[in-house]
PDB file of C-alpha atoms in Angstrom:
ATOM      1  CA  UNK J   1    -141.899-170.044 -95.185  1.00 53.00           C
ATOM      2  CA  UNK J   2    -140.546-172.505 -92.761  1.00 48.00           C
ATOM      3  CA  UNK J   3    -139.678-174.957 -95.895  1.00 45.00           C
ATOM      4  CA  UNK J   4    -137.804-172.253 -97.486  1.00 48.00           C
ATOM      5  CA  UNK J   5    -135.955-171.587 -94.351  1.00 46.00           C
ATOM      6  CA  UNK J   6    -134.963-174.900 -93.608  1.00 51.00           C
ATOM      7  CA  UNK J   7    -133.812-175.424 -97.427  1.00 51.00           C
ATOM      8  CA  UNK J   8    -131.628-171.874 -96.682  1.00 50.00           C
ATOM      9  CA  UNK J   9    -130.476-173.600 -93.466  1.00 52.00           C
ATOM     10  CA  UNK J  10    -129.478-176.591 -95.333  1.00 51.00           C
ATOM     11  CA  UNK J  11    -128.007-174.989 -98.474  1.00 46.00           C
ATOM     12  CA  UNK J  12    -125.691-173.233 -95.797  1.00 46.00           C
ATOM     13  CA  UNK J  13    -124.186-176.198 -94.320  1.00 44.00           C
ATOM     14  CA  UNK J  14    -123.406-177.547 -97.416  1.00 45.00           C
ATOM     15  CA  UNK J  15    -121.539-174.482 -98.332  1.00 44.00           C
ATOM     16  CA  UNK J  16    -119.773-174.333 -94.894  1.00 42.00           C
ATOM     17  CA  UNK J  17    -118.716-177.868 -95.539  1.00 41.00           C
ATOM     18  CA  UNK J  18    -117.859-177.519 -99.207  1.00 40.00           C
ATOM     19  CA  UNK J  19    -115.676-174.581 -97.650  1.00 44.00           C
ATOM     20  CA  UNK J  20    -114.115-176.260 -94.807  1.00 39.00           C
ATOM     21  CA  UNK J  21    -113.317-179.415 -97.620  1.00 39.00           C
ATOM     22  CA  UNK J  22    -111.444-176.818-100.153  1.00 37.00           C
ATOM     23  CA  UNK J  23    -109.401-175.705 -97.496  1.00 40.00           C
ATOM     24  CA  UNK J  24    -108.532-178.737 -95.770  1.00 37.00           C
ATOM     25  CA  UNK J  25    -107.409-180.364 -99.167  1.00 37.00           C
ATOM     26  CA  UNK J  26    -105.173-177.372 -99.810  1.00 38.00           C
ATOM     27  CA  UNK J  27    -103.596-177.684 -96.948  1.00 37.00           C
ATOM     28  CA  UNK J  28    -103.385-181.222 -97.158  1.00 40.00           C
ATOM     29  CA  UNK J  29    -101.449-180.876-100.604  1.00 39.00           C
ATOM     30  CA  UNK J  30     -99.637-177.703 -98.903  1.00 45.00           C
ATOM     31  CA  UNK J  31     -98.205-180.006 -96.140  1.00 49.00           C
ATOM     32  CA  UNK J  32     -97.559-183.225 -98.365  1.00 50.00           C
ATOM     33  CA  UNK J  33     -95.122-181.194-100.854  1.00 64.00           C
ATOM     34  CA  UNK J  34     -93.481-179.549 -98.038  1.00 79.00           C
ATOM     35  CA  UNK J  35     -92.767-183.258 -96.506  1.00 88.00           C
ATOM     36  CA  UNK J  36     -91.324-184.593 -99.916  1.00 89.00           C
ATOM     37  CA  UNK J  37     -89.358-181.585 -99.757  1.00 92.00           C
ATOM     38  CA  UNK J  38     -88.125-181.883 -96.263  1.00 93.00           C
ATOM     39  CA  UNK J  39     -87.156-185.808 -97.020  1.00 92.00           C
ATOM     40  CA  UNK J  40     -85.120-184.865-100.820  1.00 95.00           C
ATOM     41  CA  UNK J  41     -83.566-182.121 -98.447  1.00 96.00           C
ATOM     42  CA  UNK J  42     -82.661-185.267 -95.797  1.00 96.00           C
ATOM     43  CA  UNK J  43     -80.938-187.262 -98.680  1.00 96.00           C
ATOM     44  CA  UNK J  44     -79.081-184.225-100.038  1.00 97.00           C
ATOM     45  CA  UNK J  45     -77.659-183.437 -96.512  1.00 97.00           C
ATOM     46  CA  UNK J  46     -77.092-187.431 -95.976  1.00 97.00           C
ATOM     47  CA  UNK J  47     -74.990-187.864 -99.739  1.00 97.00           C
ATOM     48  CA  UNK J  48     -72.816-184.769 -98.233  1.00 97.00           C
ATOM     49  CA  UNK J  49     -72.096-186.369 -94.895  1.00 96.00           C
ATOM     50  CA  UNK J  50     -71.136-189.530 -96.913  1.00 95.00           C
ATOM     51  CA  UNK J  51     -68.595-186.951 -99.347  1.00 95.00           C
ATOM     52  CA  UNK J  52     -67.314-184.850 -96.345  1.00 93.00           C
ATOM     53  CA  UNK J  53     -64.491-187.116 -95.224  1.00 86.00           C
ATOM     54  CA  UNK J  54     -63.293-187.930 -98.613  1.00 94.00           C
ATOM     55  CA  UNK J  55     -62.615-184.178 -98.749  1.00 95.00           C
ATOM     56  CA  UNK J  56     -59.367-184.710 -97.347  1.00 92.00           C
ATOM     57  CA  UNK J  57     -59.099-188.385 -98.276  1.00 88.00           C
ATOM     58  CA  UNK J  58     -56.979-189.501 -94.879  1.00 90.00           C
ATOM     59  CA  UNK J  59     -57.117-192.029 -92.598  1.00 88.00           C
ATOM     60  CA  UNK J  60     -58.230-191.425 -88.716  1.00 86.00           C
ATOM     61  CA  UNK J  61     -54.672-192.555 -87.586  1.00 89.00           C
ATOM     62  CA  UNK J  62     -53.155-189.806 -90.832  1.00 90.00           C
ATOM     63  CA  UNK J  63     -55.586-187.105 -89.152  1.00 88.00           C
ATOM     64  CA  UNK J  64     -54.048-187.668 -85.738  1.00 86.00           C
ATOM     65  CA  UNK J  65     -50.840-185.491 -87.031  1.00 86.00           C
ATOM     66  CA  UNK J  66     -53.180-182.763 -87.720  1.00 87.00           C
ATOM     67  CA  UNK J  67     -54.864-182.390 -84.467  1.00 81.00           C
ATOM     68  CA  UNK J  68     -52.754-179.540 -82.976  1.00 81.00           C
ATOM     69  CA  UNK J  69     -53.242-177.234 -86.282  1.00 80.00           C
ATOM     70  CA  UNK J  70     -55.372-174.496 -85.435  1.00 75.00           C
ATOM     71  CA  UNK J  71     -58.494-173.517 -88.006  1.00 72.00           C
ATOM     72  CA  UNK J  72     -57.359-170.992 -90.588  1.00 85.00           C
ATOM     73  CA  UNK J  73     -60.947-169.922 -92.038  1.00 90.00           C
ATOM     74  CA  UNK J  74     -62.571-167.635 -89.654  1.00 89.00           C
ATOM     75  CA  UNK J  75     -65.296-167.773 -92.685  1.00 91.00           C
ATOM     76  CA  UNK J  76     -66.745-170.871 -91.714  1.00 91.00           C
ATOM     77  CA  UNK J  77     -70.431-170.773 -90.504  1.00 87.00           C
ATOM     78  CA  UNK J  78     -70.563-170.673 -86.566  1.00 79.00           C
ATOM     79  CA  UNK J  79     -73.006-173.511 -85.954  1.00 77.00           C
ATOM     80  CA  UNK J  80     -75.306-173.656 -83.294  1.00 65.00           C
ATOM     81  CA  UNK J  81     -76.602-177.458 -82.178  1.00 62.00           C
ATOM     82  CA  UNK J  82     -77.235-177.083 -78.631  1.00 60.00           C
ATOM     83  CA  UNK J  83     -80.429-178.581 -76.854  1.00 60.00           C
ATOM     84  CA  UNK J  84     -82.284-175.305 -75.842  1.00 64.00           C
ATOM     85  CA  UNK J  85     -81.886-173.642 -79.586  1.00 64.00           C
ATOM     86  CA  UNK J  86     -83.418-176.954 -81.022  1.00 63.00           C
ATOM     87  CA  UNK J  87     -86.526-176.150 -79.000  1.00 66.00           C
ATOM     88  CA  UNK J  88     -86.661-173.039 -80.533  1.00 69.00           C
ATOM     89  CA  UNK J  89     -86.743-173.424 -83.654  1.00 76.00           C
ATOM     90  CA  UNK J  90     -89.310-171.730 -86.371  1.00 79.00           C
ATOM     91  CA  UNK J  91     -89.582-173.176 -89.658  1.00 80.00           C
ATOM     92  CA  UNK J  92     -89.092-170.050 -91.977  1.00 82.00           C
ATOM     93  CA  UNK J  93     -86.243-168.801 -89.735  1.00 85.00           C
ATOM     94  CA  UNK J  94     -84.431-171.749 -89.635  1.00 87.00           C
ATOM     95  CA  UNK J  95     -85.118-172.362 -93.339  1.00 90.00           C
ATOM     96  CA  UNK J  96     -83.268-169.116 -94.023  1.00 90.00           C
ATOM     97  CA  UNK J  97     -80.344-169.723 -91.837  1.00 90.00           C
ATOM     98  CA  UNK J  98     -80.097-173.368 -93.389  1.00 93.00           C
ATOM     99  CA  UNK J  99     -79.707-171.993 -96.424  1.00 93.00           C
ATOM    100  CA  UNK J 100     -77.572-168.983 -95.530  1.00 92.00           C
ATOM    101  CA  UNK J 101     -74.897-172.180 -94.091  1.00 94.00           C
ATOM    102  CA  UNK J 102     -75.853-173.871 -97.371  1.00 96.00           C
ATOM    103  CA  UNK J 103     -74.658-170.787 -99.444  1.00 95.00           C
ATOM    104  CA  UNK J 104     -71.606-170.496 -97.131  1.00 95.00           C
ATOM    105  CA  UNK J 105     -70.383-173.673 -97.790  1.00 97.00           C
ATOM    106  CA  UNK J 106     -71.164-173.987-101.202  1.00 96.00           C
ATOM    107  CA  UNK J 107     -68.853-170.910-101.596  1.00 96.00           C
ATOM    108  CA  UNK J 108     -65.864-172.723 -99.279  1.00 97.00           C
ATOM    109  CA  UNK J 109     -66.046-175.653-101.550  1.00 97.00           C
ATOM    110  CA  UNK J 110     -65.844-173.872-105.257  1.00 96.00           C
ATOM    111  CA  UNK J 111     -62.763-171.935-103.657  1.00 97.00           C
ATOM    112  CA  UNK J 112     -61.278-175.109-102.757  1.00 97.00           C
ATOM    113  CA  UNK J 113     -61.970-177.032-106.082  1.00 97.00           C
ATOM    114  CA  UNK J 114     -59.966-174.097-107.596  1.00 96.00           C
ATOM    115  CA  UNK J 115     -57.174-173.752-104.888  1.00 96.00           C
ATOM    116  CA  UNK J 116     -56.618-177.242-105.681  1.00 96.00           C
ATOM    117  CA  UNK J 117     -56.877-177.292-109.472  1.00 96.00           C
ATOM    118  CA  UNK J 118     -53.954-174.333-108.640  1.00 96.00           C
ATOM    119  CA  UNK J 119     -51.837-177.509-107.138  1.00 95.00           C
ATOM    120  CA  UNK J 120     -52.459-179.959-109.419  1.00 95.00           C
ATOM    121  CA  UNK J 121     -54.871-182.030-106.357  1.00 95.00           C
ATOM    122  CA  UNK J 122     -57.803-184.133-107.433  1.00 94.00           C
ATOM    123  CA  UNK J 123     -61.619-182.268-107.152  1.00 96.00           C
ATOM    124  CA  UNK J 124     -64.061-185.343-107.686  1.00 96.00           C
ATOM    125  CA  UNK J 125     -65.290-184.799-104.737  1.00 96.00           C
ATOM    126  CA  UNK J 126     -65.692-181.180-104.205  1.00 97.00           C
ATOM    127  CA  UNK J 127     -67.747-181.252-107.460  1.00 97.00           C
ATOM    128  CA  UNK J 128     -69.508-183.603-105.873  1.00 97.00           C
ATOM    129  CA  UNK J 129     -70.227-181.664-102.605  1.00 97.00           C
ATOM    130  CA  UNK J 130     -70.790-178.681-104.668  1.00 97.00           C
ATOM    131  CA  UNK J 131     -73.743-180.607-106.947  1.00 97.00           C
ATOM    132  CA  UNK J 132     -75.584-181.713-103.416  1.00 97.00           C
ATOM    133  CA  UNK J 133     -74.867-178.099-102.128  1.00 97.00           C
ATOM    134  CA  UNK J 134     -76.695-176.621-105.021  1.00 97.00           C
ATOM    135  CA  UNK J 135     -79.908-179.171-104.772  1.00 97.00           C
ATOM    136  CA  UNK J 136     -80.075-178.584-101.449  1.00 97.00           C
ATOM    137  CA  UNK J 137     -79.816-174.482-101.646  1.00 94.00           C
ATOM    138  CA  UNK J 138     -82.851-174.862-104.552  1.00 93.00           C
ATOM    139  CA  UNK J 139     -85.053-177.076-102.330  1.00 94.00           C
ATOM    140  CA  UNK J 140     -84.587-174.732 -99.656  1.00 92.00           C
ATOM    141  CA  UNK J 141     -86.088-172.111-101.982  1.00 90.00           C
ATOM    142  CA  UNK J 142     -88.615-173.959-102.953  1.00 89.00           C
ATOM    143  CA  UNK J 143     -90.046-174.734 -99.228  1.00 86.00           C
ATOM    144  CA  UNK J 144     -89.507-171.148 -98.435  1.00 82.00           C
ATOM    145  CA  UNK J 145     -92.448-168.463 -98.094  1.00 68.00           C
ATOM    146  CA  UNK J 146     -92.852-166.448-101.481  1.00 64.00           C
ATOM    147  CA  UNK J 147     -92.261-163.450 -99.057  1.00 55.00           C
ATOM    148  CA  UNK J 148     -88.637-164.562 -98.089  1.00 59.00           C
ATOM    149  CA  UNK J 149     -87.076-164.935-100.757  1.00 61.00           C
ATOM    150  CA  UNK J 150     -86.080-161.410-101.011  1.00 62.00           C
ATOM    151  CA  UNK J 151     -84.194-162.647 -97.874  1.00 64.00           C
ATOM    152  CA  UNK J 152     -82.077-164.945 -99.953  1.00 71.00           C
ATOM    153  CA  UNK J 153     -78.494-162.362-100.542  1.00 70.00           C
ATOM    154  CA  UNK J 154     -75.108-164.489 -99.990  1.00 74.00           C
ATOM    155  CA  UNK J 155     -72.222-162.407 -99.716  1.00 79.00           C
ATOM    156  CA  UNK J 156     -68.989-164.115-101.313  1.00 82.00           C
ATOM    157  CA  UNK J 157     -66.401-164.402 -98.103  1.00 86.00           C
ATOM    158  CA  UNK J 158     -62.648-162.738 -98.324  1.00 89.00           C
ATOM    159  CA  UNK J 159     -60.844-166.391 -98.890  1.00 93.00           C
ATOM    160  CA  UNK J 160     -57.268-166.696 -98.957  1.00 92.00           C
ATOM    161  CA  UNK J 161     -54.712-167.581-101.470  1.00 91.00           C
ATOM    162  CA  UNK J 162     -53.191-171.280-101.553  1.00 93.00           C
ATOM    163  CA  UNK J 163     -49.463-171.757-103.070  1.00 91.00           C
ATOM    164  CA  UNK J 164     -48.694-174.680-102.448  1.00 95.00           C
ATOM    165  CA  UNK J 165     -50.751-178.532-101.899  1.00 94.00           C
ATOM    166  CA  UNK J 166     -50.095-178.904 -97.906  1.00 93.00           C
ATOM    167  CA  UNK J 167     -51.902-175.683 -97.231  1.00 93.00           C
ATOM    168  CA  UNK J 168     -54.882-177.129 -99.705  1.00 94.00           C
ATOM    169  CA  UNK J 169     -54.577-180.273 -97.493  1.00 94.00           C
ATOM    170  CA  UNK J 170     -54.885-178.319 -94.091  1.00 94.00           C
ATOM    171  CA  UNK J 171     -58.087-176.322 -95.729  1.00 95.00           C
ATOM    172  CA  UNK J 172     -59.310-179.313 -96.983  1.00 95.00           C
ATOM    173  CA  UNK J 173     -59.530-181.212 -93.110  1.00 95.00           C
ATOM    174  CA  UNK J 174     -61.077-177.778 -91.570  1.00 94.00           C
ATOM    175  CA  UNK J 175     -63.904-177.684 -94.437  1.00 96.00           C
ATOM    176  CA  UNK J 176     -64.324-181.534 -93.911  1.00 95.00           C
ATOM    177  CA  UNK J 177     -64.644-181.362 -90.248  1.00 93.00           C
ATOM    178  CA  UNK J 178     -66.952-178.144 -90.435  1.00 94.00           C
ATOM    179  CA  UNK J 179     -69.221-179.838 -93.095  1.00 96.00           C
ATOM    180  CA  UNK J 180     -69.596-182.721 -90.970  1.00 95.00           C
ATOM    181  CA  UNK J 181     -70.791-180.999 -88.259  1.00 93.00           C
ATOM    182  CA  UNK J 182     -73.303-178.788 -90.651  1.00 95.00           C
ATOM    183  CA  UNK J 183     -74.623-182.247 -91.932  1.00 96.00           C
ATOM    184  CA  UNK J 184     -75.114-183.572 -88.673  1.00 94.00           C
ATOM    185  CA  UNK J 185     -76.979-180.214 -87.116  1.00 92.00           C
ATOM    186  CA  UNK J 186     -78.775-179.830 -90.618  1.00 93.00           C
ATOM    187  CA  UNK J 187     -80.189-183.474 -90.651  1.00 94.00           C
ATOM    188  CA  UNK J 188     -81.700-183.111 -87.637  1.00 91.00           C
ATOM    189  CA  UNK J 189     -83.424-179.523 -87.556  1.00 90.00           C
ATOM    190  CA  UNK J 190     -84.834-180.713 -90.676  1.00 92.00           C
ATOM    191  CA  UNK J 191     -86.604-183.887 -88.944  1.00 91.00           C
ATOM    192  CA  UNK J 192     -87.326-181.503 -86.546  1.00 88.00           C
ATOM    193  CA  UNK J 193     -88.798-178.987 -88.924  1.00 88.00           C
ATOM    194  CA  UNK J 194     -90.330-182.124 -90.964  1.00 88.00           C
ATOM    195  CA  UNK J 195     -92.608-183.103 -87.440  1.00 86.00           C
ATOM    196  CA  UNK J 196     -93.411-179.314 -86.952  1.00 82.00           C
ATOM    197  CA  UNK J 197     -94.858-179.406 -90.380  1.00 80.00           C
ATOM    198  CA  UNK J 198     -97.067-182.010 -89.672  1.00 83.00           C
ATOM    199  CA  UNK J 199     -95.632-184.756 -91.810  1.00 88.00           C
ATOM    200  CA  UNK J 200     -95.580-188.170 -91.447  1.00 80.00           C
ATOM    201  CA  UNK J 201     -93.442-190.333 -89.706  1.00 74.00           C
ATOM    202  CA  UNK J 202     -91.154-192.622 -92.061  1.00 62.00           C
ATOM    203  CA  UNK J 203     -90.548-195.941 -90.832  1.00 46.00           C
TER     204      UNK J 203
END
C-alpha cells in the first residue's frame, strides 16, 4: 500500500509539472509573437515618421510662412501624450485606440492622394504613407484579443472639397504635422506596451 501511494504521489508531480511546462511554453510562444509584432509595428510607425515631412515637401525656412494659418480639419485625431496617461495605459485599450488613430489617418491620407490627383500634385508619398498605414492597421489586428475585434468599426470623416493646389498644400502641412506627432506618441506607447508584455529588451 505505501509503494502504491508513493508511485500515486509521484505520478502526480509529474503531471503537475508536465502541466505547469504546457502552459508556460504557451505562453512563452504567446508573448514572443506578440513582441515580433510590437517591433514590425515600431518599424511601420518609424518608415511613416521618415514619409511625414515629405508630405508637404518644404523646407523649415518655406514652413515659416505658414505658421499663422490656422488648422482646417477638425477631423484629425485629438492625441493624447501627456506623462500621467502614459502610466495608464492597458494594452488592449490602447491597442484599439492605436488603431482607431491608425484608421483615421489612413482615411486623411487616401482623401488627400485624391484631392491632389484633382490638382494635378504628385502622390508618391501619400501612397506610401497609405501602404505603412495599412500594415500597421493589420498588425494591430493581429495583436488584438479575438474578442475585440468586433470593436474594430471606422467611420469615414465628412472631408472637404479642394479646388485648387494651395489649399492641397495647406492640408498637406496640417496632416504632416498631425502625423508626426501620431508617430512620435505611437512609437512610444508601443515600447511601452512592448515592456508591459514582457518582451525583451533590444539593444
Amino acid at each position: 500500500m505505501k509503494l502504491i501511494h508513493e508511485t500515486s504521489l509521484c505520478l502526480f508531480h509529474l503531471l503537475l509539472l508536465t502541466e505547469l511546462f504546457v502552459r508556460s511554453s504557451s505562453l512563452s510562444t504567446h508573448r514572443s509573437s506578440h513582441c515580433g509584432l510590437f517591433g514590425s509595428m515600431i518599424h511601420q510607425v518609424e518608415s511613416l515618421m521618415n514619409l511625414s515631412n515629405k508630405i508637404h515637401d518644404l523646407k523649415k525656412d518655406e514652413l515659416q510662412h505658414f505658421d499663422e494659418v490656422k488648422p482646417k480639419l477638425d477631423s484629425l485625431p485629438d492625441l493624447q501624450h501627456t506623462a500621467r496617461h502614459f502610466r495608464s495605459l492597458k494594452v488592449n485599450e490602447s491597442l484599439l485606440q492605436l488603431y482607431e488613430y491608425t484608421q483615421s489617418f489612413l482615411f486623411h491620407i487616401d482623401w488627400l492622394k485624391v484631392a491632389k490627383t484633382n490638382v494635378s500634385l504628385p502622390i508618391q508619398t501619400e501612397e506610401g504613407a497609405s501602404s505603412h498605414l495599412l500594415h500597421l492597421s493589420g498588425l494591430i489586428k493581429k495583436c488584438l484579443q479575438p474578442q475585440n475585434e468586433g470593436a474594430l468599426q471606422s467611420t469615414a470623416p465628412h472631408l472637404p472639397a479642394v479646388s485648387n493646389a494651395f489649399d492641397a498644400l495647406l492640408y498637406s502641412i496640417e496632416i504632416s504635422d498631425r502625423l508626426k506627432v501620431f508617430c512620435d506618441r505611437s512609437k512610444r506607447v508601443l515600447r511601452y506596451l512592448k515592456s508591459l508584455s514582457g518582451c525583451p529588451r533590444q539593444p
